Amino acid sequence: MSGNGAVWGRVRSRLRAFPERLAACGAEAAAYGRCVQASTAPGGRLRKDLCAQEFEALRSCFAAAAKKTLTGGR
């Protein structure tokens, strides 16, 4: 069981790094938020795929951040 502690230590360090890595997606998150906000403003209508380009950029950024976290930043 002593080897198990090393595994959990690595997992904890990766989880601690994840919010910092997600913070790098601020520009993408802001662009997506602006798109959704503009679509839901008075008179606006939020429709499927209206902000698809902004969402895809945000999703790609999150996926890259998750991958960096899983690989230890490599």
Short mmCIF file of N, CA and C in Angstrom, two decimals:
data_model
loop_
_atom_site.label_atom_id
_atom_site.label_comp_id
_atom_site.label_asym_id
_atom_site.label_seq_id
_atom_site.Cartn_x
_atom_site.Cartn_y
_atom_site.Cartn_z
N MET A 1 0.80 -1.20 0.00
CA MET A 1 0.00 0.00 0.00
C MET A 1 0.84 1.26 0.00
N SER A 2 2.11 1.17 0.36
CA SER A 2 2.94 2.37 0.42
C SER A 2 3.12 3.00 -0.96
N GLY A 3 3.12 2.19 -2.01
CA GLY A 3 3.22 2.72 -3.36
C GLY A 3 2.01 3.54 -3.75
N ASN A 4 0.89 3.24 -3.13
CA ASN A 4 -0.36 3.95 -3.39
C ASN A 4 -0.26 5.43 -3.01
N GLY A 5 0.48 5.73 -1.95
CA GLY A 5 0.63 7.13 -1.52
C GLY A 5 1.32 7.98 -2.57
N ALA A 6 2.28 7.40 -3.28
CA ALA A 6 2.97 8.15 -4.33
C ALA A 6 2.03 8.49 -5.47
N VAL A 7 1.15 7.54 -5.80
CA VAL A 7 0.18 7.78 -6.87
C VAL A 7 -0.74 8.93 -6.49
N TRP A 8 -1.28 8.88 -5.27
CA TRP A 8 -2.19 9.93 -4.83
C TRP A 8 -1.48 11.28 -4.74
N GLY A 9 -0.21 11.28 -4.40
CA GLY A 9 0.56 12.52 -4.38
C GLY A 9 0.64 13.15 -5.76
N ARG A 10 0.88 12.33 -6.78
CA ARG A 10 0.92 12.84 -8.16
C ARG A 10 -0.45 13.34 -8.59
N VAL A 11 -1.49 12.61 -8.23
CA VAL A 11 -2.85 13.02 -8.60
C VAL A 11 -3.19 14.36 -7.95
N ARG A 12 -2.88 14.49 -6.67
CA ARG A 12 -3.16 15.76 -5.97
C ARG A 12 -2.41 16.92 -6.60
N SER A 13 -1.15 16.72 -6.96
CA SER A 13 -0.38 17.82 -7.56
C SER A 13 -0.95 18.21 -8.91
N ARG A 14 -1.42 17.24 -9.68
CA ARG A 14 -2.05 17.56 -10.97
C ARG A 14 -3.35 18.32 -10.77
N LEU A 15 -4.14 17.89 -9.80
CA LEU A 15 -5.40 18.58 -9.54
C LEU A 15 -5.17 20.01 -9.06
N ARG A 16 -4.13 20.22 -8.28
CA ARG A 16 -3.82 21.58 -7.82
C ARG A 16 -3.40 22.47 -8.99
N ALA A 17 -2.75 21.90 -10.00
CA ALA A 17 -2.27 22.68 -11.14
C ALA A 17 -3.40 22.99 -12.13
N PHE A 18 -4.49 22.24 -12.11
CA PHE A 18 -5.53 22.39 -13.10
C PHE A 18 -6.16 23.79 -13.14
N PRO A 19 -6.57 24.38 -12.01
CA PRO A 19 -7.16 25.73 -12.09
C PRO A 19 -6.20 26.76 -12.70
N GLU A 20 -4.93 26.63 -12.39
CA GLU A 20 -3.95 27.55 -12.96
C GLU A 20 -3.88 27.41 -14.47
N ARG A 21 -3.95 26.18 -14.95
CA ARG A 21 -3.91 25.94 -16.39
C ARG A 21 -5.19 26.44 -17.05
N LEU A 22 -6.34 26.26 -16.39
CA LEU A 22 -7.60 26.76 -16.94
C LEU A 22 -7.60 28.28 -17.01
N ALA A 23 -6.90 28.92 -16.11
CA ALA A 23 -6.83 30.38 -16.10
C ALA A 23 -6.24 30.92 -17.40
N ALA A 24 -5.47 30.11 -18.08
CA ALA A 24 -4.90 30.52 -19.36
C ALA A 24 -5.96 30.63 -20.44
N CYS A 25 -7.17 30.17 -20.17
CA CYS A 25 -8.27 30.20 -21.15
C CYS A 25 -9.16 31.42 -20.95
N GLY A 26 -8.68 32.41 -20.25
CA GLY A 26 -9.50 33.58 -19.94
C GLY A 26 -10.01 34.31 -21.16
N ALA A 27 -9.18 34.48 -22.17
CA ALA A 27 -9.60 35.20 -23.37
C ALA A 27 -10.71 34.45 -24.09
N GLU A 28 -10.57 33.13 -24.18
CA GLU A 28 -11.59 32.31 -24.85
C GLU A 28 -12.90 32.32 -24.06
N ALA A 29 -12.79 32.23 -22.74
CA ALA A 29 -13.97 32.27 -21.89
C ALA A 29 -14.69 33.61 -22.01
N ALA A 30 -13.92 34.68 -22.06
CA ALA A 30 -14.52 36.02 -22.18
C ALA A 30 -15.22 36.18 -23.53
N ALA A 31 -14.60 35.69 -24.59
CA ALA A 31 -15.21 35.80 -25.92
C ALA A 31 -16.52 35.01 -25.98
N TYR A 32 -16.53 33.82 -25.42
CA TYR A 32 -17.75 33.01 -25.39
C TYR A 32 -18.82 33.69 -24.54
N GLY A 33 -18.43 34.21 -23.41
CA GLY A 33 -19.37 34.92 -22.54
C GLY A 33 -19.98 36.14 -23.21
N ARG A 34 -19.15 36.90 -23.93
CA ARG A 34 -19.66 38.07 -24.65
C ARG A 34 -20.68 37.66 -25.72
N CYS A 35 -20.37 36.57 -26.42
CA CYS A 35 -21.28 36.09 -27.46
C CYS A 35 -22.62 35.69 -26.86
N VAL A 36 -22.59 34.92 -25.80
CA VAL A 36 -23.84 34.48 -25.16
C VAL A 36 -24.60 35.67 -24.60
N GLN A 37 -23.88 36.59 -23.97
CA GLN A 37 -24.54 37.77 -23.40
C GLN A 37 -25.20 38.59 -24.49
N ALA A 38 -24.51 38.80 -25.61
CA ALA A 38 -25.09 39.57 -26.70
C ALA A 38 -26.33 38.88 -27.27
N SER A 39 -26.31 37.56 -27.26
CA SER A 39 -27.43 36.79 -27.81
C SER A 39 -28.64 36.81 -26.89
N THR A 40 -28.42 37.01 -25.62
CA THR A 40 -29.53 36.98 -24.67
C THR A 40 -29.94 38.38 -24.21
N ALA A 41 -29.33 39.40 -24.78
CA ALA A 41 -29.70 40.78 -24.46
C ALA A 41 -31.13 41.01 -24.93
N PRO A 42 -31.77 42.04 -24.42
CA PRO A 42 -33.15 42.32 -24.86
C PRO A 42 -33.22 42.37 -26.39
N GLY A 43 -34.13 41.60 -26.92
CA GLY A 43 -34.29 41.54 -28.38
C GLY A 43 -33.45 40.45 -29.02
N GLY A 44 -32.48 39.93 -28.29
CA GLY A 44 -31.63 38.86 -28.84
C GLY A 44 -32.25 37.50 -28.60
N ARG A 45 -31.84 36.56 -29.41
CA ARG A 45 -32.34 35.20 -29.25
C ARG A 45 -31.16 34.24 -29.31
N LEU A 46 -30.98 33.49 -28.26
CA LEU A 46 -29.92 32.50 -28.21
C LEU A 46 -30.39 31.27 -28.97
N ARG A 47 -29.64 30.91 -29.98
CA ARG A 47 -29.98 29.74 -30.79
C ARG A 47 -28.81 28.77 -30.80
N LYS A 48 -29.13 27.53 -31.07
CA LYS A 48 -28.10 26.50 -31.15
C LYS A 48 -27.06 26.91 -32.20
N ASP A 49 -25.81 26.72 -31.85
CA ASP A 49 -24.67 26.98 -32.74
C ASP A 49 -24.42 28.46 -33.02
N LEU A 50 -25.13 29.36 -32.34
CA LEU A 50 -24.91 30.78 -32.56
C LEU A 50 -23.50 31.19 -32.12
N CYS A 51 -23.04 30.61 -31.03
CA CYS A 51 -21.70 30.92 -30.51
C CYS A 51 -20.77 29.70 -30.64
N ALA A 52 -21.01 28.90 -31.67
CA ALA A 52 -20.26 27.65 -31.83
C ALA A 52 -18.76 27.89 -31.99
N GLN A 53 -18.39 28.91 -32.73
CA GLN A 53 -16.96 29.19 -32.95
C GLN A 53 -16.27 29.54 -31.63
N GLU A 54 -16.90 30.39 -30.83
CA GLU A 54 -16.33 30.78 -29.54
C GLU A 54 -16.30 29.60 -28.58
N PHE A 55 -17.36 28.79 -28.61
CA PHE A 55 -17.41 27.62 -27.73
C PHE A 55 -16.31 26.63 -28.11
N GLU A 56 -16.10 26.41 -29.39
CA GLU A 56 -15.07 25.47 -29.83
C GLU A 56 -13.68 25.94 -29.40
N ALA A 57 -13.43 27.24 -29.48
CA ALA A 57 -12.14 27.78 -29.03
C ALA A 57 -11.96 27.54 -27.53
N LEU A 58 -13.02 27.75 -26.76
CA LEU A 58 -12.96 27.53 -25.31
C LEU A 58 -12.78 26.04 -24.99
N ARG A 59 -13.52 25.18 -25.68
CA ARG A 59 -13.40 23.75 -25.47
C ARG A 59 -11.99 23.25 -25.80
N SER A 60 -11.43 23.75 -26.88
CA SER A 60 -10.07 23.36 -27.27
C SER A 60 -9.05 23.80 -26.23
N CYS A 61 -9.24 25.00 -25.70
CA CYS A 61 -8.34 25.50 -24.66
C CYS A 61 -8.44 24.64 -23.40
N PHE A 62 -9.67 24.33 -22.99
CA PHE A 62 -9.85 23.47 -21.81
C PHE A 62 -9.23 22.09 -22.04
N ALA A 63 -9.42 21.54 -23.23
CA ALA A 63 -8.85 20.22 -23.53
C ALA A 63 -7.33 20.25 -23.47
N ALA A 64 -6.74 21.31 -24.00
CA ALA A 64 -5.28 21.46 -23.95
C ALA A 64 -4.80 21.60 -22.51
N ALA A 65 -5.56 22.35 -21.69
CA ALA A 65 -5.19 22.50 -20.28
C ALA A 65 -5.29 21.17 -19.55
N ALA A 66 -6.33 20.40 -19.85
CA ALA A 66 -6.49 19.09 -19.21
C ALA A 66 -5.36 18.16 -19.63
N LYS A 67 -4.99 18.21 -20.90
CA LYS A 67 -3.91 17.35 -21.38
C LYS A 67 -2.59 17.70 -20.70
N LYS A 68 -2.31 19.00 -20.56
CA LYS A 68 -1.09 19.44 -19.88
C LYS A 68 -1.09 18.97 -18.43
N THR A 69 -2.26 19.02 -17.81
CA THR A 69 -2.36 18.58 -16.42
C THR A 69 -2.09 17.09 -16.31
N LEU A 70 -2.65 16.31 -17.23
CA LEU A 70 -2.46 14.86 -17.19
C LEU A 70 -1.03 14.44 -17.49
N THR A 71 -0.36 15.21 -18.36
CA THR A 71 1.01 14.84 -18.74
C THR A 71 2.05 15.53 -17.86
N GLY A 72 1.59 16.27 -16.88
CA GLY A 72 2.51 16.95 -16.00
C GLY A 72 3.12 18.20 -16.57
N GLY A 73 2.43 18.84 -17.52
CA GLY A 73 2.89 20.10 -18.09
C GLY A 73 3.73 19.95 -19.32
N ARG A 74 3.87 18.76 -19.82
CA ARG A 74 4.68 18.55 -21.04
C ARG A 74 3.88 18.79 -22.28
#
